[in-house]
Amino acid sequence: MKSIKRDITLSLIVAITLLLAISSFGLQKYLRHVLEQDLDDALLKEAVSLSAVTMQEPDGQVEFELNPEATPHYLPSNESHYYQVWYSSGDLLARSPSLKDRDLPRGMVTSFPSLSDLTLPDGRVGRSVELRFVPLLERVHDANAPALSPPPAPPAMFIVVARERESLNNTLATITSCLLGGTIFIAASGALVVFLVVTRGTRPLRRLADHVDAIQPEVLSRRLVDDGQPAELRPIVEKLNAMLERVETAMNRERRFRADAAHELRTPVAELRTLAEVFESMHTDDPETAMAFSDVKDIAIRMESLIVALLELARRETGPPTLDLKSIDLCTIVREVVKSLEHAAAAKTVVIKLDLLTTVVVNSDPVMIRAYVRNVLSNAVDHSTTGSTVQCTLEASETDVILLTTNQCQGLKEDDLTHIGDPFWRKDESRSGGQHFGLGGTLINAYAHALSAEHSVELINDNQFVTRLRLPVN
Amino acid sequence: MRILIVEDSEKLQRYVGLGLSQAGFSTDAARNGAEGLRLATENDYDAIILDLMLPGLDGLTVLDRLRKAGRDTPILVLTAKDTVEDRVHGLQQGADDYLVKPFAFEELTARLHAIIRRRYGRDSSLITCGDLTIDTTACAATWAGKSIDLTRREYLLLQYLASRVGDVVTRTTIEEHIYDQNATLMSNVVDSTICALRRKFDAVGAGSIIQTRRGLGYTLQPEAV
């Protein structure tokens, strides 16, 4: 499932980590460059200094005049600085005491100065600069000295100055480790901070969700509070409140319509029935007139049944029901409904047999359950063949309860089963007899749906009609 | 017993009124909530049949105002509103009973009798005062098992006195409870009815069961027998 909080948190953590990594890498690169540049500058300066002490005598001899005591870093005991000077012919002019009798490597260099890494004679990693120079002429300032022939041109000389760079490399490694460690630490800490900040930042969303959740269908007049909401949520709150307003208006309109429809439908039937009953009782000495009013009364009762069924169906179909969940004993409800149907069953000599446990407790809506059971059992009694038995069984497991009702029937076919829930469907297509409108099956389906229960019907051996309700215990 | 029917359906009002008259009640009628409230406040009815969906002032408002005014008249709500919530709401507002339209007239009269009985502290449809027994369902009276042939007016008066046995009931109160507002009463109608009742009680050997309290009214005293 998509999560804004998760997306923001992950994005921020990745971004911060990337920024840190890039910054650390850049810093490391910069420091490396600076330190290496320092080393190179030092090497070059050293090479220039050493080249400056390489002088050509007036007689053409090249002398390398470096005082070892003034340059202790070239001593063998140090082994950190090295130099070596060659003639362009390749002959050696001078080497640092630290080299002893070893040579510094020379590369095939065409441009000078040439800086490069090298492996020092002792195997350590080093850095060297190779410089091509011409030694200075040493001039003799003696007015009495005889004039000599001009000295030969000084030869080109090459000097290589080298230093170990392991300490530099170690420094760089330390810097890299610190930067890496710092990056990881800051990234981890940052991730935690980001998580906490985002969690805190999204708290208004959770509060808003809780407030919305608290608005129940029964109390649609409640509105979300606008004060104190962050600016980003205000438009959502306003839109939700506007939507609640529309829903409340629609539901109130629906309620009014249902109340008005009920009133408009029920009142004339009540007038008809009352008229019929009162005048029937007033004409006990006139059987024909009394019979006529009795017929009017029966018609009114039939109309009443139809109106009640239609209003109930409309109520079930206008949206998710509001169930009043209670812990109820299903066996008690079944027994009470059976008792209320005894009279109707006796009129058809139909026997209702119960196979129930002592108690079966479910968490459900008692009114809806009773309506379902009543509809199923009264349908079973009404449609049973005269003198037959209606069997009602209740089975229970840990999760479900199954209510099975079986009755004997005539004329029903397997194809008819798919129509039983259709409004106004009746087997008798002429609709010429009986008190049924064909709404019982529709109502039963509506109740089962409201109860989140599975309802099914079955025809066994063409004469046993079975209804099955699987109801969750919770 | 005097019943107020507050119902905007003219036909229903007419037939319920007719049926209740046949059953031994006297009835007044109101077609809207304001008129019903006025009549209920001005008169002491034994019960009120109150529709909820009324023009102007609705039934629940009438009910609420009556109860707040301290009127404890038994009220049976008669309405097309049939949900459990509507019933519970109506009963919580102060109704004594609730009947959904359409209804069996027999059930209406039975429920009326029941709420009136409760008002007068009775738990049965029979009112027994010594040897006098009044069956409020059958609208019949017997003395020591002997049937007393009463006119409608005589029965209503006797029933009212029996429901207030031992109390001194004024002439005016009797008139209010057994005659509807449309009745044109002669000034001594109660007295003449009392006289007729006494004659009939004498005929069955009941003696002076109905006593006069001069300047106050009448009382039914079974101990006097």
XYZ file of C-alpha atoms in Angstrom:
699
model
C 0.000 0.000 0.000
C 1.292 3.421 -0.893
C 2.333 5.477 2.076
C 3.107 9.179 1.986
C 4.985 8.943 5.242
C 7.084 6.049 4.008
C 7.748 7.730 0.663
C 8.769 11.022 2.266
C 10.921 9.285 4.870
C 12.684 7.107 2.324
C 13.149 9.980 -0.122
C 14.602 12.224 2.550
C 16.903 9.510 3.864
C 18.130 8.657 0.382
C 18.579 12.346 -0.506
C 20.424 13.145 2.698
C 22.605 10.075 2.336
C 23.382 10.935 -1.271
C 24.195 14.518 -0.385
C 26.421 13.391 2.428
C 28.136 10.834 0.231
C 28.717 13.331 -2.569
C 29.944 15.961 -0.126
C 32.252 13.525 1.607
C 33.591 12.275 -1.697
C 34.177 15.798 -2.923
C 35.861 16.777 0.305
C 38.043 13.736 0.191
C 39.019 14.480 -3.370
C 39.789 18.083 -2.556
C 41.886 17.234 0.459
C 43.723 14.592 -1.527
C 44.450 17.143 -4.231
C 45.618 19.750 -1.742
C 47.863 17.368 0.143
C 49.303 15.867 -3.006
C 49.817 19.319 -4.428
C 51.670 20.306 -1.268
C 53.883 17.276 -1.627
C 54.506 17.996 -5.289
C 55.332 21.612 -4.564
C 57.692 20.563 -1.823
C 59.361 18.044 -4.123
C 59.729 20.618 -6.873
C 61.105 23.208 -4.508
C 63.543 20.658 -3.208
C 64.583 19.671 -6.721
C 65.135 23.322 -7.642
C 67.134 23.858 -4.470
C 69.275 20.847 -5.164
C 69.757 21.876 -8.776
C 70.943 25.234 -7.504
C 73.809 23.579 -5.625
C 74.963 21.835 -8.805
C 77.653 24.157 -10.233
C 80.037 23.885 -13.170
C 83.594 24.841 -12.363
C 85.496 27.048 -14.716
C 87.334 23.986 -15.802
C 84.141 22.390 -16.881
C 83.794 20.061 -13.942
C 80.326 19.852 -12.437
C 80.277 19.833 -8.710
C 77.339 18.960 -6.441
C 77.985 20.941 -3.318
C 75.521 19.932 -0.684
C 76.392 19.934 3.005
C 74.980 16.663 4.390
C 74.959 18.019 7.910
C 72.726 20.862 6.791
C 70.328 18.378 5.178
C 69.854 15.635 7.729
C 66.737 14.394 5.986
C 68.936 12.863 3.313
C 70.913 10.882 5.802
C 70.603 7.096 5.742
C 69.040 7.097 9.187
C 65.992 9.007 7.923
C 65.159 7.209 4.702
C 62.377 9.630 3.867
C 63.984 11.942 1.317
C 66.067 10.971 -1.673
C 67.787 12.629 -4.566
C 69.922 11.605 -7.447
C 71.634 13.695 -10.088
C 72.757 12.474 -13.484
C 74.530 13.834 -16.453
C 72.506 13.764 -19.574
C 74.758 10.911 -20.630
C 73.362 8.890 -17.823
C 76.419 9.088 -15.657
C 75.691 9.625 -12.053
C 76.808 12.875 -10.495
C 75.428 12.548 -6.993
C 72.937 10.579 -4.912
C 71.619 11.165 -1.456
C 73.199 9.254 1.419
C 69.771 7.808 2.165
C 69.956 5.954 -1.134
C 73.280 4.301 -0.152
C 74.144 2.522 -3.380
C 70.665 2.227 -4.760
C 69.291 4.172 -7.651
C 66.083 6.029 -8.047
C 64.097 4.905 -11.066
C 63.874 7.204 -14.007
C 60.997 7.249 -16.458
C 60.899 7.968 -20.150
C 59.958 11.542 -19.623
C 59.686 14.112 -22.359
C 58.445 17.081 -20.448
C 59.824 18.548 -17.308
C 59.312 18.851 -14.446
C 57.745 15.416 -14.304
C 55.949 14.326 -11.195
C 55.011 10.715 -10.638
C 54.499 8.039 -8.094
C 57.176 5.456 -7.771
C 58.330 2.549 -5.745
C 61.263 3.562 -3.636
C 64.294 1.325 -3.505
C 63.192 0.034 -0.098
C 59.851 -0.991 -1.595
C 57.760 1.778 -0.122
C 55.418 3.896 -2.177
C 56.887 7.290 -2.950
C 56.453 10.404 -4.995
C 59.189 11.843 -7.228
C 59.914 14.838 -9.374
C 62.357 14.718 -12.228
C 63.871 17.990 -13.310
C 66.141 18.788 -16.225
C 68.459 21.676 -15.527
C 71.649 23.240 -16.518
C 74.112 23.774 -13.708
C 75.209 27.250 -12.906
C 78.709 28.363 -13.859
C 80.909 29.126 -10.971
C 82.693 32.418 -11.705
C 86.039 33.396 -10.325
C 86.285 37.082 -9.512
C 90.173 37.639 -9.510
C 91.438 40.618 -11.425
C 94.970 39.209 -11.402
C 94.016 35.784 -12.697
C 95.091 35.176 -16.250
C 92.322 35.216 -18.748
C 91.274 31.685 -19.504
C 89.589 30.366 -22.518
C 85.811 30.353 -22.124
C 84.582 27.214 -20.264
C 82.527 24.612 -22.202
C 78.820 24.935 -22.175
C 77.335 23.363 -19.071
C 75.795 19.965 -19.779
C 72.186 19.250 -19.260
C 71.642 17.543 -15.963
C 68.770 15.571 -14.567
C 67.782 15.452 -10.994
C 65.209 13.201 -9.394
C 63.998 14.063 -5.940
C 61.779 11.566 -4.182
C 59.977 11.221 -0.906
C 58.030 8.458 0.638
C 54.306 9.055 0.460
C 53.070 6.388 2.796
C 52.444 8.916 5.537
C 50.468 10.983 3.065
C 48.566 7.918 1.984
C 47.867 7.057 5.616
C 46.618 10.563 6.225
C 44.416 10.321 3.199
C 43.115 6.935 4.339
C 42.348 8.360 7.758
C 40.540 11.281 6.205
C 38.583 8.916 3.963
C 37.669 6.678 6.890
C 36.566 9.633 8.964
C 34.494 11.006 6.159
C 32.944 7.601 5.491
C 32.248 7.018 9.153
C 30.851 10.495 9.508
C 28.646 9.995 6.487
C 27.279 6.715 7.829
C 26.713 8.154 11.278
C 25.050 11.294 10.010
C 22.987 9.276 7.515
C 21.809 6.901 10.250
C 21.104 9.720 12.690
C 19.507 11.685 9.930
C 17.292 8.733 9.063
C 16.080 8.557 12.640
C 15.540 12.301 12.808
C 13.725 12.225 9.469
C 11.515 9.391 10.682
C 10.655 11.224 13.885
C 10.058 14.519 12.146
C 7.918 12.952 9.428
C 5.994 10.948 12.026
C 5.357 14.098 13.982
C 4.602 16.018 10.830
C 1.995 13.485 9.706
C 0.289 13.364 13.081
C -2.357 15.877 11.966
C -3.247 13.422 9.184
C -3.799 10.622 11.686
C -5.824 12.930 13.926
C -7.916 13.928 10.953
C -8.452 10.263 10.084
C -9.556 9.580 13.671
C -11.987 12.484 13.583
C -13.447 11.284 10.290
C -13.721 7.755 11.663
C -15.670 9.065 14.646
C -18.405 10.413 12.375
C -21.071 7.745 12.317
C -24.096 7.487 9.983
C -26.354 8.138 12.976
C -24.682 11.481 13.777
C -23.967 13.068 10.432
C -24.439 16.543 11.908
C -20.907 16.340 13.297
C -18.307 18.308 11.418
C -14.544 18.289 11.384
C -13.011 21.104 13.396
C -11.250 23.659 11.214
C -9.350 25.455 13.969
C -5.850 24.273 14.629
C -5.536 22.377 11.368
C -2.338 22.892 9.369
C -2.746 25.032 6.277
C -2.185 22.013 4.027
C -5.081 20.084 5.599
C -7.551 22.954 5.723
C -8.738 22.447 2.135
C -9.292 18.734 2.871
C -11.233 19.554 6.048
C -13.334 22.082 4.176
C -14.073 19.632 1.379
C -14.882 16.839 3.834
C -17.225 19.092 5.776
C -18.903 20.128 2.538
C -19.272 16.479 1.603
C -20.712 15.640 5.022
C -23.160 18.463 4.561
C -24.285 16.994 1.257
C -24.476 13.471 2.672
C -26.444 14.675 5.697
C -28.836 16.592 3.448
C -29.246 13.570 1.199
C -29.843 11.229 4.119
C -32.282 13.634 5.721
C -34.046 13.916 2.394
C -34.084 10.136 2.160
C -35.457 9.819 5.681
C -38.094 12.406 4.992
C -39.001 10.662 1.773
C -39.269 7.320 3.544
C -41.322 8.858 6.346
C -43.533 10.698 3.881
C -43.867 7.643 1.658
C -44.671 5.490 4.661
C -47.215 8.022 5.839
C -48.797 8.436 2.416
C -48.972 4.697 1.866
C -49.986 3.623 5.341
C -52.573 6.267 6.180
C -55.140 5.478 3.464
C -54.766 1.769 4.209
C -55.313 2.531 7.894
C -58.433 4.510 6.957
C -59.707 1.632 4.851
C -59.026 -0.979 7.467
C -60.517 1.029 10.331
C -63.592 1.822 8.280
C -64.003 -1.857 7.392
C -63.498 -3.107 10.947
C -65.772 -0.537 12.545
C -68.602 -1.057 10.061
C -68.188 -4.811 10.121
C -68.762 -4.694 13.875
C -71.743 -2.391 13.402
C -73.478 -4.757 10.980
C -73.400 -7.998 12.870
C -77.146 -8.268 12.228
C -76.647 -7.908 8.467
C -74.395 -10.784 7.379
C -74.058 -9.695 3.762
C -72.992 -6.186 4.663
C -70.732 -7.527 7.392
C -69.173 -9.923 4.880
C -68.571 -7.066 2.440
C -66.801 -5.044 5.097
C -64.852 -8.130 6.098
C -63.655 -8.481 2.499
C -62.678 -4.817 2.502
C -60.757 -5.453 5.703
C -58.924 -8.420 4.123
C -58.009 -6.320 1.095
C -56.713 -3.595 3.402
C -54.650 -6.141 5.342
C -53.204 -7.449 2.121
C -52.329 -3.962 0.998
C -50.781 -3.376 4.392
C -48.583 -6.477 4.034
C -47.430 -5.350 0.604
C -46.667 -1.823 1.791
C -44.777 -3.081 4.839
C -42.720 -5.444 2.676
C -41.962 -2.744 0.087
C -40.995 -0.187 2.720
C -38.766 -2.737 4.431
C -37.144 -3.614 1.117
C -36.572 0.065 0.338
C -34.983 0.508 3.734
C -32.609 -2.418 3.151
C -31.639 -1.250 -0.300
C -30.849 2.373 0.495
C -27.331 1.766 1.699
C -25.301 -0.045 4.298
C -27.456 -0.872 7.276
C -26.674 0.360 10.734
C -26.538 -2.834 12.710
C -27.145 -2.775 16.415
C -24.752 -5.560 17.346
C -25.548 -7.453 20.504
C -24.793 -10.810 21.979
C -27.954 -12.799 21.254
C -29.120 -16.363 21.630
C -30.182 -17.522 18.198
C -32.020 -20.542 19.596
C -34.271 -18.312 21.688
C -35.145 -16.169 18.685
C -35.955 -19.239 16.577
C -38.173 -20.673 19.326
C -40.017 -17.351 19.754
C -40.624 -17.030 16.011
C -41.849 -20.633 15.818
C -44.250 -19.929 18.676
C -45.638 -16.907 16.843
C -46.243 -19.073 13.750
C -48.004 -21.877 15.578
C -51.425 -20.568 14.676
C -50.617 -20.227 10.965
C -48.960 -23.641 10.938
C -51.878 -25.259 12.702
C -54.295 -23.842 10.120
C -52.446 -25.924 7.496
C -51.706 -28.827 9.857
C -48.053 -28.125 9.291
C -45.729 -29.202 12.076
C -42.589 -27.204 12.810
C -39.819 -29.407 14.195
C -36.781 -27.876 15.803
C -33.359 -29.454 16.102
C -31.508 -26.849 18.123
C -28.786 -26.713 20.696
C -29.677 -25.289 24.083
C -28.071 -21.960 23.277
C -26.144 -20.596 20.354
C -24.773 -17.123 21.017
C -23.845 -14.832 18.142
C -22.860 -11.186 17.967
C -25.427 -9.726 15.603
C -28.420 -7.431 15.175
C -31.399 -9.021 16.955
C -34.033 -7.168 14.909
C -32.478 -8.176 11.619
C -31.953 -11.772 12.722
C -35.513 -12.051 13.933
C -36.799 -10.580 10.654
C -34.746 -13.088 8.668
C -35.840 -16.077 10.745
C -39.446 -14.967 10.663
C -39.456 -14.514 6.906
C -37.786 -17.856 6.281
C -40.033 -19.806 8.639
C -43.261 -18.079 7.627
C -42.383 -18.668 3.972
C -41.669 -22.283 4.796
C -45.028 -22.665 6.554
C -46.936 -20.793 3.842
C -45.454 -22.797 0.997
C -45.445 -26.184 2.728
C -47.852 -28.795 1.536
C -50.724 -29.358 3.933
C -49.947 -31.831 6.702
C -46.189 -31.738 6.139
C -43.310 -30.891 8.438
C -41.017 -27.889 8.480
C -37.641 -28.875 9.864
C -35.424 -26.212 11.394
C -31.859 -27.091 12.363
C -29.135 -25.004 13.951
C -25.493 -26.072 13.772
C -22.660 -24.177 15.362
C -18.870 -24.131 15.094
C -16.334 -21.758 16.589
C -16.646 -19.311 13.725
C -20.043 -19.900 12.107
C -23.602 -20.800 12.769
C -25.681 -22.562 10.136
C -29.452 -22.291 10.155
C -31.115 -24.866 7.911
C -34.820 -24.826 7.139
C -36.426 -27.571 5.099
C -40.031 -27.794 3.969
C -42.019 -29.949 1.607
C -43.158 -28.154 -1.511
C -44.907 -28.807 -4.789
C -44.349 -27.603 -8.288
C -40.979 -25.969 -7.729
C -38.270 -26.649 -10.312
C -34.500 -26.330 -10.153
C -34.654 -23.410 -12.638
C -36.977 -21.543 -10.293
C -34.328 -21.289 -7.592
C -32.487 -18.508 -9.387
C -35.658 -16.394 -9.367
C -36.708 -16.818 -5.778
C -34.908 -13.650 -4.726
C -36.378 -11.591 -7.602
C -38.911 -8.989 -6.431
C -42.511 -10.038 -7.074
C -41.511 -13.389 -8.568
C -44.082 -16.069 -7.916
C -44.316 -19.596 -9.165
C -47.948 -19.021 -9.957
C -47.651 -16.789 -12.990
C -51.367 -16.060 -13.007
C -50.969 -14.641 -9.492
C -54.513 -15.605 -8.912
C -54.371 -16.932 -5.416
C -52.930 -16.522 -1.997
C -51.658 -13.690 0.100
C -48.151 -13.580 -1.333
C -46.605 -10.861 -3.432
C -43.303 -12.529 -4.190
C -41.269 -10.279 -1.906
C -40.396 -12.807 0.777
C -37.355 -14.167 -1.030
C -36.158 -10.664 -1.853
C -36.471 -9.603 1.766
C -34.669 -12.718 2.968
C -31.776 -11.958 0.637
C -31.725 -8.341 1.815
C -31.609 -9.374 5.493
C -28.877 -11.927 4.857
C -26.844 -9.343 2.987
C -27.291 -6.836 5.816
C -26.088 -9.449 8.287
C -23.022 -10.235 6.139
C -24.272 -13.800 6.074
C -24.352 -16.333 3.248
C -27.817 -17.343 2.237
C -28.515 -20.102 -0.241
C -31.439 -22.236 -1.363
C -31.580 -25.774 -2.658
C -34.158 -28.145 -4.042
C -33.778 -31.798 -3.110
C -35.673 -34.538 -4.914
C -37.929 -31.885 -6.474
C -40.020 -31.653 -3.328
C -37.785 -30.528 -0.483
C -36.943 -26.866 -0.362
C -33.936 -26.037 1.779
C -32.731 -22.622 2.876
C -29.305 -22.291 4.435
C -27.931 -19.319 6.317
C -24.274 -19.253 7.296
C -23.840 -16.525 9.868
C -20.506 -15.528 11.392
C -20.478 -15.830 15.153
C -18.799 -12.413 15.407
C -64.070 7.547 29.263
C -63.224 10.617 27.213
C -60.647 10.316 24.511
C -58.982 13.023 22.428
C -58.073 11.973 18.878
C -55.390 14.178 17.345
C -55.206 13.035 13.723
C -55.045 15.063 10.533
C -56.688 12.371 8.387
C -60.382 13.261 8.438
C -61.511 9.807 7.470
C -59.353 8.062 10.026
C -60.450 10.495 12.674
C -64.095 9.861 11.777
C -63.908 6.067 11.746
C -61.748 5.786 14.830
C -64.135 8.144 16.604
C -67.098 6.109 15.448
C -65.504 2.874 16.507
C -64.521 4.216 19.919
C -68.031 5.525 20.477
C -69.340 2.060 19.716
C -66.841 0.746 22.234
C -68.182 3.000 24.948
C -65.855 5.992 24.739
C -66.733 9.610 24.176
C -64.357 11.328 21.799
C -63.118 14.772 20.846
C -61.027 15.411 17.764
C -58.330 17.784 16.597
C -56.970 18.011 13.050
C -53.631 19.623 13.863
C -51.058 19.779 16.624
C -51.894 23.257 17.891
C -55.566 22.451 18.292
C -54.718 19.114 19.879
C -52.406 20.790 22.368
C -55.044 23.354 23.249
C -57.754 20.742 23.847
C -55.424 18.474 25.787
C -54.375 21.366 28.010
C -57.872 22.665 28.630
C -59.555 19.331 29.282
C -58.808 16.320 31.392
C -58.969 13.418 28.987
C -58.673 9.817 30.054
C -56.398 9.157 27.096
C -55.123 10.843 23.948
C -54.577 9.192 20.584
C -51.831 11.224 18.967
C -50.610 11.078 15.388
C -47.012 12.174 14.919
C -47.037 13.629 11.419
C -49.371 16.557 11.982
C -49.602 19.875 10.166
C -48.120 22.796 12.070
C -47.035 21.466 15.427
C -45.911 17.843 15.033
C -46.997 15.103 17.425
C -43.709 14.794 19.260
C -43.724 18.518 20.027
C -47.280 18.269 21.320
C -46.234 15.322 23.456
C -43.197 17.131 24.779
C -45.155 20.273 25.659
C -47.886 18.330 27.393
C -45.404 16.491 29.547
C -43.495 19.645 30.338
C -46.775 21.275 31.360
C -47.198 18.458 33.875
C -50.040 16.706 32.065
C -49.838 12.992 32.714
C -52.725 12.026 30.456
C -52.029 8.601 28.963
C -50.990 9.040 25.335
C -51.084 6.405 22.643
C -49.075 7.413 19.600
C -50.716 6.304 16.370
C -48.412 6.817 13.434
C -47.046 5.565 10.122
C -43.473 5.808 11.447
C -42.606 2.189 11.999
C -38.903 1.907 12.724
C -37.594 0.752 16.083
C -35.849 4.099 16.437
C -39.149 5.950 15.948
C -40.895 3.799 18.525
C -38.147 4.139 21.069
C -37.975 7.875 20.498
C -41.724 8.275 20.914
C -41.793 6.261 24.121
C -38.790 8.099 25.494
C -40.507 11.413 24.767
C -43.330 10.402 27.066
C -45.809 8.318 25.118
C -47.410 5.467 27.007
C -47.916 3.267 23.982
C -47.165 3.182 20.281
C -49.268 1.729 17.467
C -48.251 1.686 13.834
C -50.711 2.321 11.035
C -52.485 0.402 9.670
C -53.702 -1.310 12.799
C -56.374 -3.670 13.972
C -59.102 -1.591 15.583
C -59.524 -4.210 18.257
C -55.875 -3.738 19.165
C -56.350 0.023 19.382
C -59.216 -0.307 21.850
C -57.347 -2.937 23.864
C -54.304 -0.694 24.153
C -56.467 2.259 25.106
C -58.082 0.260 27.854
C -54.658 -0.848 29.024
C -53.182 2.643 29.326
C -56.336 3.976 30.999
C -56.259 1.102 33.473
C -52.681 1.950 34.323
C -53.652 5.547 34.910
C -56.206 4.493 37.461
C -53.988 1.879 38.998
C -55.881 -1.124 37.701
C -54.297 -4.225 36.308
C -57.378 -5.797 34.777
C -60.180 -4.883 32.402
C -62.594 -5.641 35.239
C -63.433 -2.994 37.782
C -64.732 -4.592 40.944
C -66.354 -2.611 43.745
C -67.898 -4.999 46.208
C -70.605 -6.883 44.335
C -70.390 -4.448 41.456
C -68.325 -5.660 38.510
C -67.745 -3.593 35.403
C -66.208 -5.210 32.355
C -64.597 -2.308 30.508
C -63.943 -4.473 27.450
C -67.500 -5.678 27.086
C -68.907 -2.383 28.382
C -71.157 -4.278 30.744
C -71.953 -4.093 34.452
C -73.218 -6.729 36.855
C -74.320 -6.670 40.465
C -73.706 -9.875 42.370
C -73.672 -11.635 39.015
C -76.891 -10.017 37.865
C -76.592 -8.068 34.654
C -77.556 -4.386 34.816
C -79.047 -3.039 31.613
C -77.484 0.394 31.118
C -77.650 2.985 28.395
C -74.440 4.203 26.938
C -74.445 7.359 28.986
C -75.296 5.480 32.169
C -72.514 2.969 31.560
C -69.936 5.703 30.906
C -70.885 7.545 34.066
C -70.830 4.389 36.172
C -67.488 3.323 34.696
C -65.975 6.716 35.476
C -67.238 6.716 39.065
C -66.012 3.146 39.511
C -62.561 4.087 38.236
C -62.514 6.797 40.904
C -64.109 4.683 43.616
C -64.123 6.459 46.959
C -63.322 9.841 45.365
C -65.846 12.674 45.329
C -66.212 13.630 41.693
C -67.788 16.933 40.731
C -70.540 17.231 38.220
C -68.270 19.198 35.917
C -65.567 16.535 36.026
C -68.104 13.866 35.184
C -69.327 15.907 32.230
C -65.778 16.403 30.981
C -65.027 12.708 31.092
C -68.081 11.186 29.582
C -69.279 13.752 27.063
C -67.427 14.970 24.004
C -67.051 18.662 23.256
C -69.796 18.567 20.668
C -72.386 17.294 23.083
C -75.096 19.799 23.874
C -75.629 19.218 27.531
C -78.742 20.003 29.435
C -77.986 21.546 32.803
C -79.062 18.486 34.806
C -77.921 15.725 32.484
C -75.559 14.282 35.076
C -78.167 14.406 37.798
C -80.770 12.699 35.662
C -78.294 10.006 34.676
C -77.415 9.460 38.328
C -81.093 9.107 39.102
C -81.520 6.573 36.338
C -78.529 4.605 37.620
C -79.868 4.587 41.167
C -83.187 3.217 39.951
C -81.440 0.402 38.147
C -79.264 -0.385 41.157
C -82.370 -0.515 43.320
C -83.896 -2.949 40.849
C -80.998 -5.367 41.358
C -80.815 -4.794 45.097
C -77.615 -2.703 45.037
C -79.024 -0.001 47.248
C -77.310 3.394 47.701
C -74.022 2.613 46.049
C -73.852 6.073 44.505
C -73.876 8.769 47.140
C -74.313 12.508 46.861
C -72.029 14.868 48.653
C -74.070 18.026 48.752
C -72.312 20.952 47.123
C -69.382 18.728 46.088
C -70.424 15.956 43.775
C -70.927 12.225 43.697
C -69.001 9.256 44.942
C -69.224 5.498 44.461
C -69.052 3.781 47.827
C -69.137 -0.005 47.664
C -68.966 -0.180 51.487
C -72.314 1.471 51.589
C -73.850 -1.701 50.218
